[in-house]
Structure formats: structure tokens, C-alpha cells
Short mmCIF file of C-alpha atoms in Angstrom, two decimals:
data_model
loop_
_atom_site.label_atom_id
_atom_site.label_comp_id
_atom_site.label_asym_id
_atom_site.label_seq_id
_atom_site.Cartn_x
_atom_site.Cartn_y
_atom_site.Cartn_z
CA MET A 1 17.16 -16.37 65.98
CA ALA A 2 15.69 -18.24 63.09
CA THR A 3 15.39 -22.06 63.22
CA ALA A 4 17.64 -23.81 60.63
CA PRO A 5 15.95 -25.91 58.03
CA ARG A 6 17.74 -28.98 59.27
CA GLU A 7 16.05 -28.56 62.73
CA LEU A 8 12.56 -28.05 61.01
CA THR A 9 13.04 -31.32 59.11
CA ARG A 10 14.13 -33.08 62.22
CA SER A 11 10.99 -31.77 64.07
CA TYR A 12 8.79 -32.57 61.17
CA PHE A 13 9.75 -36.27 61.22
CA LEU A 14 9.70 -36.45 65.13
CA GLY A 15 6.16 -34.99 64.95
CA LYS A 16 5.18 -37.83 62.74
CA LEU A 17 6.59 -40.38 65.07
CA ALA A 18 4.95 -38.73 68.13
CA ARG A 19 1.54 -39.03 66.47
CA GLU A 20 2.06 -42.85 65.76
CA LEU A 21 3.20 -43.37 69.46
CA GLU A 22 0.34 -41.56 70.87
CA GLN A 23 -2.11 -43.56 68.91
CA ARG A 24 -0.61 -46.62 70.55
CA GLY A 25 -1.21 -44.98 74.06
CA PHE A 26 2.34 -43.66 74.87
CA ASP A 27 3.05 -40.50 76.60
CA VAL A 28 5.25 -38.50 74.29
CA THR A 29 7.10 -35.18 74.98
CA LEU A 30 8.87 -33.25 72.19
CA ARG A 31 12.12 -31.75 73.49
CA VAL A 32 13.21 -28.65 71.59
CA ASP A 33 16.89 -28.31 72.01
CA PRO A 34 18.11 -30.58 70.55
CA PRO A 35 14.88 -31.94 69.06
CA SER A 36 14.07 -35.32 70.39
CA LEU A 37 11.14 -37.29 71.81
CA LYS A 38 10.81 -38.60 75.35
CA VAL A 39 8.58 -41.61 75.01
CA SER A 40 7.06 -43.44 78.06
CA ASP A 41 4.36 -45.94 78.89
CA PRO A 42 1.86 -44.24 81.22
CA GLU A 43 1.22 -47.60 82.90
CA ALA A 44 4.92 -48.18 83.53
CA ALA A 45 6.54 -44.76 84.15
CA LEU A 46 10.06 -46.31 84.56
CA LEU A 47 9.80 -47.55 80.99
CA ASN A 48 10.91 -44.65 78.91
CA GLU A 49 13.29 -43.84 76.08
CA THR A 50 14.52 -40.81 74.18
CA VAL A 51 14.46 -40.95 70.41
CA ASP A 52 16.02 -38.48 67.98
CA CYS A 53 16.10 -38.12 64.20
CA VAL A 54 19.31 -37.70 62.34
CA SER A 55 20.42 -37.26 58.73
CA LEU A 56 22.70 -40.04 57.60
CA GLN A 57 23.88 -41.51 54.27
CA GLY A 58 20.52 -42.51 52.59
CA GLY A 59 18.13 -40.19 54.30
CA TRP A 60 16.78 -39.29 57.78
CA PHE A 61 16.52 -41.89 60.47
CA TYR A 62 15.02 -42.28 63.84
CA ARG A 63 17.74 -43.19 66.36
CA TRP A 64 17.77 -44.64 70.00
CA SER A 65 19.44 -42.65 72.81
CA TRP A 66 22.46 -45.03 72.54
CA GLY A 67 23.01 -44.20 68.92
CA GLU A 68 21.57 -47.26 67.14
CA VAL A 69 19.19 -46.64 64.20
CA VAL A 70 15.46 -47.52 64.96
CA GLU A 71 14.05 -47.13 61.46
CA SER A 72 13.84 -44.83 58.37
CA ALA A 73 11.99 -41.48 59.14
CA ASP A 74 9.97 -42.34 56.05
CA GLU A 75 8.46 -45.19 58.19
CA PRO A 76 7.20 -43.67 61.41
CA ASP A 77 4.57 -46.60 61.78
CA ALA A 78 7.30 -49.26 61.72
CA ALA A 79 9.52 -47.25 64.07
CA ALA A 80 6.61 -46.88 66.46
CA THR A 81 5.91 -50.57 66.30
CA LEU A 82 9.55 -51.26 67.19
CA ILE A 83 9.66 -48.75 70.00
CA ALA A 84 6.55 -50.12 71.52
CA ARG A 85 7.99 -53.62 71.33
CA VAL A 86 11.25 -52.52 73.10
CA LEU A 87 9.37 -50.70 75.84
CA GLY A 88 7.35 -53.95 76.36
CA ALA A 89 3.98 -52.34 75.93
CA ARG A 90 0.85 -53.25 74.04
#
């Protein structure tokens, strides 16, 4: 079964965010179905969060597990900074 273009776009943006978070020292796992990132601080394993990427009016956005928007997917650096702040690391 072929991957839908929408899922490829979602995975592309999640990959950009994963690189930014890894550069900040986080452990990041890309989940495939549905595409999302599990982000954790290796120094505090209990601190983790799942972030997905959704298409909303105005473009693609990273979103917390509880549904609130983190940041535009065009701004993976800003999203990674906010995620790091929320997880209380670095």
C-alpha cells in the first residue's frame, strides 16, 4: 500500500523537528502510524511528550499530545526551543 502525500508531508516536518531536538540532546523516536515524535530527556526518562504534525487553516503545525498547537511546522527551531522549555531541560 502506497503512502499518501499527506503522510509524507507530515513525516517530512516531523523529521525536521526531530533533527532540531536531537541537536539539543533529546532522545527522539519517530512513530510511523500515525506519524508522531516521542520526545524524551535522556537524563530524566519520565519527562517525555508526543508531538504530531497537522494541517490546519494557514498551513502545517506541530501539536502537543493534548491538541494545543506548539508552533508552525515552518519553524522547527522555535518549536524545538518551546518543547525543550516545557520538558524543563537545557
